[in-house]
CSV table of N, CA and C in Angstrom, one decimal:
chain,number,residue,atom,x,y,z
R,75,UNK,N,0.8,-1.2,0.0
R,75,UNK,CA,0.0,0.0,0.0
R,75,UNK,C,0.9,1.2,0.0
R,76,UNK,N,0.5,2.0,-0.7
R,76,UNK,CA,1.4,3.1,-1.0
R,76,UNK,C,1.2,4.4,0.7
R,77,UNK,N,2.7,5.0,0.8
R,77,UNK,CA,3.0,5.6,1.5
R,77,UNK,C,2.3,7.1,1.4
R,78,UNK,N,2.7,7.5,0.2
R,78,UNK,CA,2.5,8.8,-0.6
R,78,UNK,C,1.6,8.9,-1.7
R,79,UNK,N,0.8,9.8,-2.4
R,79,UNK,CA,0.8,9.9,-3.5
R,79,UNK,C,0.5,11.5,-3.9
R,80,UNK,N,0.7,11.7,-5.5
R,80,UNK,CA,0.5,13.0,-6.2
R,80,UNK,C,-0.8,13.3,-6.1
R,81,UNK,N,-1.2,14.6,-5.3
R,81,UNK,CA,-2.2,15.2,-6.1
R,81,UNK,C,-1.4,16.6,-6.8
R,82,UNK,N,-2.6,17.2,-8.0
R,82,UNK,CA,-1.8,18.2,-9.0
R,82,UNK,C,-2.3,19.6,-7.9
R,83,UNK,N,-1.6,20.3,-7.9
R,83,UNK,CA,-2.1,21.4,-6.9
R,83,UNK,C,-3.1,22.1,-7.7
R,84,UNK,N,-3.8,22.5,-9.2
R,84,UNK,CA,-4.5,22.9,-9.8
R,84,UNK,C,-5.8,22.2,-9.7
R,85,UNK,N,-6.1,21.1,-8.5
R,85,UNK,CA,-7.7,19.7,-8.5
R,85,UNK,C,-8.1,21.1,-7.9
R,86,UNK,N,-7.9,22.5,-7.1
R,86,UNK,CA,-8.4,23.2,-6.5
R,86,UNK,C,-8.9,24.6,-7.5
R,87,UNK,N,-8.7,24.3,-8.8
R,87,UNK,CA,-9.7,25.1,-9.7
R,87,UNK,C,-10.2,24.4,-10.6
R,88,UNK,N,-10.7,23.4,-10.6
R,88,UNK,CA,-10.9,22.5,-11.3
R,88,UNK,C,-12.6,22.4,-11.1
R,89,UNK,N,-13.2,22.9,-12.0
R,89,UNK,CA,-14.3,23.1,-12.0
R,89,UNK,C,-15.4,22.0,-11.1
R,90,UNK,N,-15.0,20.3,-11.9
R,90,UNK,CA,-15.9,19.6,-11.7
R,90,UNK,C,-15.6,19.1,-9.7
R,91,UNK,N,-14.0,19.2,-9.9
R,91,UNK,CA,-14.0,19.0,-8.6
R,91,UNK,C,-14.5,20.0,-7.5
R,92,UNK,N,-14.6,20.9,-7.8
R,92,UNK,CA,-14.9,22.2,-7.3
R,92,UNK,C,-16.4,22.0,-6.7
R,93,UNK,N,-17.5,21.3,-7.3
R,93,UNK,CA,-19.0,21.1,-7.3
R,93,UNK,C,-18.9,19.8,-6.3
R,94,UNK,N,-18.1,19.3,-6.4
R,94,UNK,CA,-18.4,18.5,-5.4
R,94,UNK,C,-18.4,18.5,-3.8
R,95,UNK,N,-19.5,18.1,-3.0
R,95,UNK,CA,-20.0,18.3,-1.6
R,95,UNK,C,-18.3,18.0,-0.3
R,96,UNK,N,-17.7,18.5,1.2
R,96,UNK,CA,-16.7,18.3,1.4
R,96,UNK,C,-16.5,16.6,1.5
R,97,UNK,N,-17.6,16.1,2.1
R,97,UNK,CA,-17.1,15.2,2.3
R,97,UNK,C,-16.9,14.4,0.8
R,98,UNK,N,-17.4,14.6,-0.5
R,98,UNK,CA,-16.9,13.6,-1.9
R,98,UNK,C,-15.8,13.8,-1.9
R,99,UNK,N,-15.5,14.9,-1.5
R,99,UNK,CA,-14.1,16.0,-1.9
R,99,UNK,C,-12.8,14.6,-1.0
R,100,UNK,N,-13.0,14.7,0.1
R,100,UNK,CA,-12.4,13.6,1.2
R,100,UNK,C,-12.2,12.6,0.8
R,101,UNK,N,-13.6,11.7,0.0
R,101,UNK,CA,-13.6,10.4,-0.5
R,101,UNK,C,-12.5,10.1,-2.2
R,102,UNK,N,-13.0,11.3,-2.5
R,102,UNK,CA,-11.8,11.6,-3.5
R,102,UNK,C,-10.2,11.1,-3.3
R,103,UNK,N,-9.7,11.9,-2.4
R,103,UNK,CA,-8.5,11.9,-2.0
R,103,UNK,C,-8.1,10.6,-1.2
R,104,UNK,N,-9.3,10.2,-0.3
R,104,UNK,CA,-8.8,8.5,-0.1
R,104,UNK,C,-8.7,7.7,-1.4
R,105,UNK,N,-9.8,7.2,-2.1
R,105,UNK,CA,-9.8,7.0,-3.6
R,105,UNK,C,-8.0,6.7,-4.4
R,106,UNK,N,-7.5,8.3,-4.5
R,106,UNK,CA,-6.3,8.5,-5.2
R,106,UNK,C,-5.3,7.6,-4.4
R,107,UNK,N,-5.4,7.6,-3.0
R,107,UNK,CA,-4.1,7.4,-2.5
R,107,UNK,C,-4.4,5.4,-2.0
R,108,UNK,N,-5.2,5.1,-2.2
R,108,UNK,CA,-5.6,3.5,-2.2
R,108,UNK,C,-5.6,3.6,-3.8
R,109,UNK,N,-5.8,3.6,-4.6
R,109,UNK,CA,-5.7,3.2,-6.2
R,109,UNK,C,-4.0,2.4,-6.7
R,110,UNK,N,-4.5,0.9,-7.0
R,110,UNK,CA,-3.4,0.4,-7.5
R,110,UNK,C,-2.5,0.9,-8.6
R,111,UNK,N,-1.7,0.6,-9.2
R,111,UNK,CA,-0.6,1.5,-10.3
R,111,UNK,C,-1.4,1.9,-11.6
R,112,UNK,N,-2.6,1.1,-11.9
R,112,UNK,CA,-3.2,1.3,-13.2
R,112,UNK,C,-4.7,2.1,-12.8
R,113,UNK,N,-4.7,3.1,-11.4
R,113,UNK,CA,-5.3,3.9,-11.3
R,113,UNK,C,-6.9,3.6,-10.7
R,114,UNK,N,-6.7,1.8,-10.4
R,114,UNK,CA,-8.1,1.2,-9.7
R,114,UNK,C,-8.3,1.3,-8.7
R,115,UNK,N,-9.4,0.9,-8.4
R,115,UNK,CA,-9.5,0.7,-6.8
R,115,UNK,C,-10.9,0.0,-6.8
R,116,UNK,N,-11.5,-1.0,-5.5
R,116,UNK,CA,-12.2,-1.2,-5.1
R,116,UNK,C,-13.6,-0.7,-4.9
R,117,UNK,N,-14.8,-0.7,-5.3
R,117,UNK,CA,-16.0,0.0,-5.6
R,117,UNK,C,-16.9,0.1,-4.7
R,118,UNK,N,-16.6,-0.1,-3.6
R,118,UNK,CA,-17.7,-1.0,-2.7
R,118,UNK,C,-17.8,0.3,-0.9
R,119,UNK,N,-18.8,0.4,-1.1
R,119,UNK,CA,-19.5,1.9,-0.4
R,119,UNK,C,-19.3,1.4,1.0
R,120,UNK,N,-19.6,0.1,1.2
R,120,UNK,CA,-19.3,-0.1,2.8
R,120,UNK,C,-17.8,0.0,3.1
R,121,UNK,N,-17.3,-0.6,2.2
R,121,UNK,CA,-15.5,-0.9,2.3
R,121,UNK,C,-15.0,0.7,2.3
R,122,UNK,N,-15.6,1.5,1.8
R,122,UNK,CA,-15.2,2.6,2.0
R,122,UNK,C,-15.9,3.8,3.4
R,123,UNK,N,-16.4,3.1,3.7
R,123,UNK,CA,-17.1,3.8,4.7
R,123,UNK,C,-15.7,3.2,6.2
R,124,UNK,N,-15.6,2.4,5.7
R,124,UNK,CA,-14.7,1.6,6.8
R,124,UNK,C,-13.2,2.4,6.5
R,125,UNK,N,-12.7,2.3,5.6
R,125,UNK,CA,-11.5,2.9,5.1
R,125,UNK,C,-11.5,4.4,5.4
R,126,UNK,N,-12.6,5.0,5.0
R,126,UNK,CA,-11.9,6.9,4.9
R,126,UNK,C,-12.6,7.7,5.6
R,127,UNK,N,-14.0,7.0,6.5
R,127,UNK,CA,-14.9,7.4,7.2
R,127,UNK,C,-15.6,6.7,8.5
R,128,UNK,N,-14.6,5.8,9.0
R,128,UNK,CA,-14.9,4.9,10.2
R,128,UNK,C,-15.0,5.4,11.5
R,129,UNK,N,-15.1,6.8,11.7
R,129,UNK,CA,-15.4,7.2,13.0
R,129,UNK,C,-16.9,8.3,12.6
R,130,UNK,N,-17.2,8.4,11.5
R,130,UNK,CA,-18.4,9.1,11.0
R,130,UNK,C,-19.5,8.7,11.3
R,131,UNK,N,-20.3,9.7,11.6
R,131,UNK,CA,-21.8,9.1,12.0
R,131,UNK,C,-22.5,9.1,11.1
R,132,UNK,N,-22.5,8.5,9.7
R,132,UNK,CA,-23.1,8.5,8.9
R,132,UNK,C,-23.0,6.8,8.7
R,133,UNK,N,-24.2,6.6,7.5
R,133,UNK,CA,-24.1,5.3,6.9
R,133,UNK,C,-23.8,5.1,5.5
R,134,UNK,N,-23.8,3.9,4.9
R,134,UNK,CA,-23.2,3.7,4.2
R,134,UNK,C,-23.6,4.3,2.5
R,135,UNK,N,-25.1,4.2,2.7
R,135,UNK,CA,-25.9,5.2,1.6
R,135,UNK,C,-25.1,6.8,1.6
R,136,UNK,N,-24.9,7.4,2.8
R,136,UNK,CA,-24.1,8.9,2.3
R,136,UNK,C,-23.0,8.6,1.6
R,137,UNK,N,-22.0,7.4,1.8
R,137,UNK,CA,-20.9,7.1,0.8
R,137,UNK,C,-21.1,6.4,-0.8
R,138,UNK,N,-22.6,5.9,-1.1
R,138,UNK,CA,-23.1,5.6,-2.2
R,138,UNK,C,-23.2,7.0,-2.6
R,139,UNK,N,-24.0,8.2,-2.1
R,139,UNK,CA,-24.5,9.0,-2.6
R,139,UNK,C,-23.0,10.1,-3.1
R,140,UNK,N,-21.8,10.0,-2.4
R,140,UNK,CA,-20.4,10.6,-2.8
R,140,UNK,C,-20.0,9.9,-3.6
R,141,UNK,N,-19.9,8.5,-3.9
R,141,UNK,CA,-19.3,7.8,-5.2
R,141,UNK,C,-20.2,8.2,-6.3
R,142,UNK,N,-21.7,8.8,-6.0
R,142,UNK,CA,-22.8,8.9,-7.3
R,142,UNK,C,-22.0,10.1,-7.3
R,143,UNK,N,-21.9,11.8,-6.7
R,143,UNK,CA,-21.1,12.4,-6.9
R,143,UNK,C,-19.7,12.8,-7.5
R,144,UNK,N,-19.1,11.4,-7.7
R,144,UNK,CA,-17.7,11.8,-8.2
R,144,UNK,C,-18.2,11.2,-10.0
R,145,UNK,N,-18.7,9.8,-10.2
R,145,UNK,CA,-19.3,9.7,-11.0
R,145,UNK,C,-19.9,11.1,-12.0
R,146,UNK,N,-20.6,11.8,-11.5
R,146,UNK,CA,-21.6,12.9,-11.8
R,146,UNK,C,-20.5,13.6,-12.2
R,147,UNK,N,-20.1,14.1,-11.8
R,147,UNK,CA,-18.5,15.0,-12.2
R,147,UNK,C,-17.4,14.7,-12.7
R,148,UNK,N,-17.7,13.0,-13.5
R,148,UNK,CA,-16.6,12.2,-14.0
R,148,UNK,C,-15.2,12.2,-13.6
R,149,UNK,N,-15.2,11.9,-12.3
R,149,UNK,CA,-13.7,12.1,-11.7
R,149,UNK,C,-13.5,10.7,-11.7
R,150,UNK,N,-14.4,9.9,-11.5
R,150,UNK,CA,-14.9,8.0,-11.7
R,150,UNK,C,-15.5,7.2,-12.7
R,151,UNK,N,-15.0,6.2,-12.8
R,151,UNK,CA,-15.6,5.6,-13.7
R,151,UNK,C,-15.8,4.2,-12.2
R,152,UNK,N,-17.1,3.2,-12.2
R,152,UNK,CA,-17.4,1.9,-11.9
R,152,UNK,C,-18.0,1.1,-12.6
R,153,UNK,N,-17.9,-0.1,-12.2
R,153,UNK,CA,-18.5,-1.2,-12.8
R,153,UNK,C,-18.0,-2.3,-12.1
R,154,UNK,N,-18.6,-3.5,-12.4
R,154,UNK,CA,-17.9,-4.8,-12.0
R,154,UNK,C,-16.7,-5.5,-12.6
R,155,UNK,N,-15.8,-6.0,-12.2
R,155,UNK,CA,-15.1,-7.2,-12.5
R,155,UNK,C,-15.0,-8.4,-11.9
R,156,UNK,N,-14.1,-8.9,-12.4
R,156,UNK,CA,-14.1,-10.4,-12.3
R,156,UNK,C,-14.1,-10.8,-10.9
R,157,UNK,N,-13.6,-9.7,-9.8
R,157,UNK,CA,-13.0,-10.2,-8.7
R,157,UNK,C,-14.4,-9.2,-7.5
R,158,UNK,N,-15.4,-8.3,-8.4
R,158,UNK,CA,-16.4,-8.0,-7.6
R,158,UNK,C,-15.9,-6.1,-8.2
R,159,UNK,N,-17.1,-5.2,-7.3
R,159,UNK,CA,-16.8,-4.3,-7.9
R,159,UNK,C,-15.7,-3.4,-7.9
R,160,UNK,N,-15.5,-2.4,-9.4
R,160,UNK,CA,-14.5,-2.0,-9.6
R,160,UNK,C,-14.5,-0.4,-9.8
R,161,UNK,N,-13.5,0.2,-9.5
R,161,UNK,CA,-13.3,1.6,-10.1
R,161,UNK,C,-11.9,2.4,-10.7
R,162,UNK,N,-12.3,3.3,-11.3
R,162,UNK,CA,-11.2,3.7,-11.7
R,162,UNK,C,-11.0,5.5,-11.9
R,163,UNK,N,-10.1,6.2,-11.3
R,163,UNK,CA,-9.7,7.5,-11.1
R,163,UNK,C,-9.4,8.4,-12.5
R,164,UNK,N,-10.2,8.9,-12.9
R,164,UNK,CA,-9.9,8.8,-14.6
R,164,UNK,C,-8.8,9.6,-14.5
R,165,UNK,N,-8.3,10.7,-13.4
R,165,UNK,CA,-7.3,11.4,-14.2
R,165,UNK,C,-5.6,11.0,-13.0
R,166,UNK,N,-5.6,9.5,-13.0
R,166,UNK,CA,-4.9,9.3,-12.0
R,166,UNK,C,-3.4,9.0,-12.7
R,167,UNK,N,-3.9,9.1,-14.1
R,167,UNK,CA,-2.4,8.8,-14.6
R,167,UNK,C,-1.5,9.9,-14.9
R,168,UNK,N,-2.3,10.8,-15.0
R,168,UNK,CA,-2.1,12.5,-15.4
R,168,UNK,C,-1.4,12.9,-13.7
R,169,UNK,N,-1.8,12.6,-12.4
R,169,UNK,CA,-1.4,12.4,-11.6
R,169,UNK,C,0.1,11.9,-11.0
R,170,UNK,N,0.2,10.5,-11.1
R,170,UNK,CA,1.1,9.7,-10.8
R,170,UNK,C,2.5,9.7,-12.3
R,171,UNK,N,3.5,9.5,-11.5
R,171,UNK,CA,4.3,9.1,-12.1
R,171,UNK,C,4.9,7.8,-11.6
R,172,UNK,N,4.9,6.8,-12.3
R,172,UNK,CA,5.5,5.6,-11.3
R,172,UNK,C,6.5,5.2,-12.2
R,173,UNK,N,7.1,4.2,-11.3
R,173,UNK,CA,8.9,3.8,-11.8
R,173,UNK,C,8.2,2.4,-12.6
R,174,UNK,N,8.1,2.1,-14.2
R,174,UNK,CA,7.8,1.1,-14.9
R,174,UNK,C,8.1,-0.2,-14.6
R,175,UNK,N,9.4,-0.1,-14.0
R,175,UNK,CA,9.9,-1.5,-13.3
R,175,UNK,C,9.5,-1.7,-12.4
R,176,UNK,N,9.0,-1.1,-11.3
R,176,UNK,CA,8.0,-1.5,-10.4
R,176,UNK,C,6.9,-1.3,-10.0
R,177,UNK,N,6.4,-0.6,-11.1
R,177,UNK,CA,4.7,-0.6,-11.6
R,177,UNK,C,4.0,-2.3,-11.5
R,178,UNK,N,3.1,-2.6,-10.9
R,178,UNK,CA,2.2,-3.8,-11.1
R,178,UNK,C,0.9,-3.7,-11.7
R,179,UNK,N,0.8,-4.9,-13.1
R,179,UNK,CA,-0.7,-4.9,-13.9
R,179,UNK,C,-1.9,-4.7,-12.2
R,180,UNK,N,-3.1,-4.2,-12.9
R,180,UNK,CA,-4.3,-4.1,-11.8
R,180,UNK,C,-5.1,-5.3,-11.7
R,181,UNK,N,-5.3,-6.4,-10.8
R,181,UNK,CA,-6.1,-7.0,-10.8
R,181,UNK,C,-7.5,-6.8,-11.6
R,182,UNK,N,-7.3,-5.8,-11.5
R,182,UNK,CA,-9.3,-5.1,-12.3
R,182,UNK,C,-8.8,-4.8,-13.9
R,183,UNK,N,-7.8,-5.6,-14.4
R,183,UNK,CA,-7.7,-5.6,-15.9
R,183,UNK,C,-9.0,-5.6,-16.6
R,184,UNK,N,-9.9,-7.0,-16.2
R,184,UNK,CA,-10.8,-7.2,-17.1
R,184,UNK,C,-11.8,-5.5,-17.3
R,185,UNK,N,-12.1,-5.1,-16.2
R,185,UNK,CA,-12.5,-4.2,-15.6
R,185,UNK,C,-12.1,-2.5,-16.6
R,186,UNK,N,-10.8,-2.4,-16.8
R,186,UNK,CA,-10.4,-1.6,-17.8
R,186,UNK,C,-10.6,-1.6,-19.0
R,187,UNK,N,-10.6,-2.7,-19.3
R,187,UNK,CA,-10.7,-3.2,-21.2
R,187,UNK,C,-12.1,-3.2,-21.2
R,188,UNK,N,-13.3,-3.6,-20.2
R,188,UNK,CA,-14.4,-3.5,-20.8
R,188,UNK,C,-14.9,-2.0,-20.8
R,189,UNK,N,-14.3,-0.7,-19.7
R,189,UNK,CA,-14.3,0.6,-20.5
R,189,UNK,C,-13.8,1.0,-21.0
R,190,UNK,N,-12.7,0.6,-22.2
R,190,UNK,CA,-12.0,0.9,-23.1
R,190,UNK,C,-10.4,1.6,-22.6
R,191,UNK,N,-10.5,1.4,-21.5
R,191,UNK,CA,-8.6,2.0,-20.8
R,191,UNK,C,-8.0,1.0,-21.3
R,192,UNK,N,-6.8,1.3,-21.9
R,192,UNK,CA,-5.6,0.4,-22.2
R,192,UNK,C,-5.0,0.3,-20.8
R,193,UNK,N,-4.7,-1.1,-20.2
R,193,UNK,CA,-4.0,-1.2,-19.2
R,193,UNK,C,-2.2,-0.8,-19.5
R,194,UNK,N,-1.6,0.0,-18.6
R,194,UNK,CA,-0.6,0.3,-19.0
R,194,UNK,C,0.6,-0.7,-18.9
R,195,UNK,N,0.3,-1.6,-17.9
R,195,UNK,CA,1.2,-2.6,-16.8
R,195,UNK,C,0.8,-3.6,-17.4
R,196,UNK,N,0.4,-4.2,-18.1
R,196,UNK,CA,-0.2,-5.6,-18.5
R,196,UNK,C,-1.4,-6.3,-17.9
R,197,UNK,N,-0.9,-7.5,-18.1
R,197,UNK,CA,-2.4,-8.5,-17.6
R,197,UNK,C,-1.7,-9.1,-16.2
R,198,UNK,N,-2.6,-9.1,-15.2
R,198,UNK,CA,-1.7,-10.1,-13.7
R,198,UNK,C,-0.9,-11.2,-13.7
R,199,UNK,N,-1.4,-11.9,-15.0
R,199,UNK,CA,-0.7,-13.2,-15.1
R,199,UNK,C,0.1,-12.5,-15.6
R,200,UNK,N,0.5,-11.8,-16.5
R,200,UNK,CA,1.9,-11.4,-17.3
R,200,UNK,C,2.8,-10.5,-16.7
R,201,UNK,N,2.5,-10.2,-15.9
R,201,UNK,CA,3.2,-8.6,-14.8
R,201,UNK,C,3.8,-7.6,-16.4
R,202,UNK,N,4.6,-7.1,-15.4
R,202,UNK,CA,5.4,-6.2,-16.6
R,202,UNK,C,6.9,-6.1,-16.8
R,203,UNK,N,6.8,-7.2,-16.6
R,203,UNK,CA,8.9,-8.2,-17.1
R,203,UNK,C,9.5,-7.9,-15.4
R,204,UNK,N,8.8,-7.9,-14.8
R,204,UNK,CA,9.4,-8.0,-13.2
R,204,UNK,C,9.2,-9.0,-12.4
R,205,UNK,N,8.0,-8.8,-12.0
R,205,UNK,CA,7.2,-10.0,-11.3
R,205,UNK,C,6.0,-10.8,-11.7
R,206,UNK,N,5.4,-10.8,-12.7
R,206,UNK,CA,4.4,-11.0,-13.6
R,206,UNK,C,3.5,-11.3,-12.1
R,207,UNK,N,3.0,-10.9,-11.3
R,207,UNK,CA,2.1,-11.2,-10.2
R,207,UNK,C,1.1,-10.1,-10.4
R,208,UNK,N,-0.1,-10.0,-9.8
R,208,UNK,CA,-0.8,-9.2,-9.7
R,208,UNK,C,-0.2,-8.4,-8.0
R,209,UNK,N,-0.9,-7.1,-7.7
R,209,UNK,CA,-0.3,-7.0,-6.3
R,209,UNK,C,-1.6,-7.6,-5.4
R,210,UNK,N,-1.0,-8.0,-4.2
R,210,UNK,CA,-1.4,-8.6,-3.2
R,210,UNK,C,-1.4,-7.3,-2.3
R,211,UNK,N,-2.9,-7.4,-1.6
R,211,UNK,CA,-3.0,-5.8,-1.2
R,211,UNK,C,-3.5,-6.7,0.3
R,212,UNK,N,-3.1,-6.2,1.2
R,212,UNK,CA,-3.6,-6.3,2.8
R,212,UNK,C,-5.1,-6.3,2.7
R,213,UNK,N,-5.9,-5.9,2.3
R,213,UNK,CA,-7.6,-5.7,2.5
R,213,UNK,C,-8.1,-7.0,1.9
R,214,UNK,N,-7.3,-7.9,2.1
R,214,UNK,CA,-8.0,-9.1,0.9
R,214,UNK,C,-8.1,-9.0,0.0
R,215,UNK,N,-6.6,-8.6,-1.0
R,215,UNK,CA,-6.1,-9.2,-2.0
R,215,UNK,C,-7.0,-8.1,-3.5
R,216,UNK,N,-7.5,-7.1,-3.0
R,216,UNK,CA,-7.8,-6.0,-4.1
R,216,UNK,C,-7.1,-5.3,-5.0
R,217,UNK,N,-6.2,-5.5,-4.6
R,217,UNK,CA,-5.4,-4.6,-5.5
R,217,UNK,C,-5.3,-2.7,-5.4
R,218,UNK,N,-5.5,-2.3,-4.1
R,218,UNK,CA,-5.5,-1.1,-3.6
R,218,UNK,C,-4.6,-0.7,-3.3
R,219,UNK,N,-3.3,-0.5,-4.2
R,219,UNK,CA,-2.2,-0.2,-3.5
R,219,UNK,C,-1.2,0.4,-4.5
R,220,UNK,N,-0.4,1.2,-4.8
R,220,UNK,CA,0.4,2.0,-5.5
R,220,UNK,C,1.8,1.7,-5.1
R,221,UNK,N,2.8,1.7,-5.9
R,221,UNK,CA,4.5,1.6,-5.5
R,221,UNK,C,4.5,2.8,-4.5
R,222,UNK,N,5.7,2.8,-3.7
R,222,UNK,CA,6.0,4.4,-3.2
R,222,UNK,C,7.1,4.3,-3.3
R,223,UNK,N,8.2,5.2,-3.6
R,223,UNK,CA,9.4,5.5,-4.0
R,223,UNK,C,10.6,5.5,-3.4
């Protein structure tokens, strides 16, 4: 799981991010900094209520209703994969710079290709001439996790 990650100091005029309520704004930035190398992450409203908002007195519908908000403002793309639901940070690559050699394909490959993202890292069986492994992420194996440098 990554240590660090880039945000661009300009997400703070950025129109669509701008419209969104504080707390999507929050879920946002957990979002970027759990996102595996190819910019995924895990889709699932309770798992995130646990991760970026576990002392909140809210339930799990207010964190549906922030994923429908980043959605709305195309800062997300979801849908399912092979391994349960999926998401992906559309401008996370424009974000991140990662070191190729130790970049890891996303478990949520299938997930990419059926919205048209080219995976950059390959397929998990194939890695990317390093480890050909998918990454093994502490949350049960999602794939939520970025190199850190």
């Amino acid at each position: 799981m990554a240590e660090r990650r880039m945000i661009r100091r300009d997400i703070w005029q950025d129109d669509d991010f701008d419209r969104l309520s504080m707390p999507a704004k929050v879920l946002y930035f957990a979002l970027i900094a759990h996102t595996d190398d190819e910019g995924c992450f895990r889709s699932d409203a309770k798992y995130w209520k646990r991760v970026a908002f576990y002392s909140q007195r809210f339930g799990v519908s207010k964190v549906e209703k922030m994923l429908d908000e980043l959605r709305k403002e195309s800062l997300i793309i979801t849908g399912e994969s092979q391994i349960g639901p999926a998401g992906y940070v559309v401008k996370s690559r424009e974000m991140q710079t990662l070191d190729k050699r130790k970049a890891k394909p996303s478990q949520y490959y299938d997930f990419l290709v059926s919205q048209g993202i080219t995976p950059k890292y390959g397929k998990p069986d194939q890695g990317n001439g390093s480890e050909g492994k998918a990454m093994e992420a502490k949350d049960g194996g999602h794939g939520l996790g970025f190199y850190t440098s």
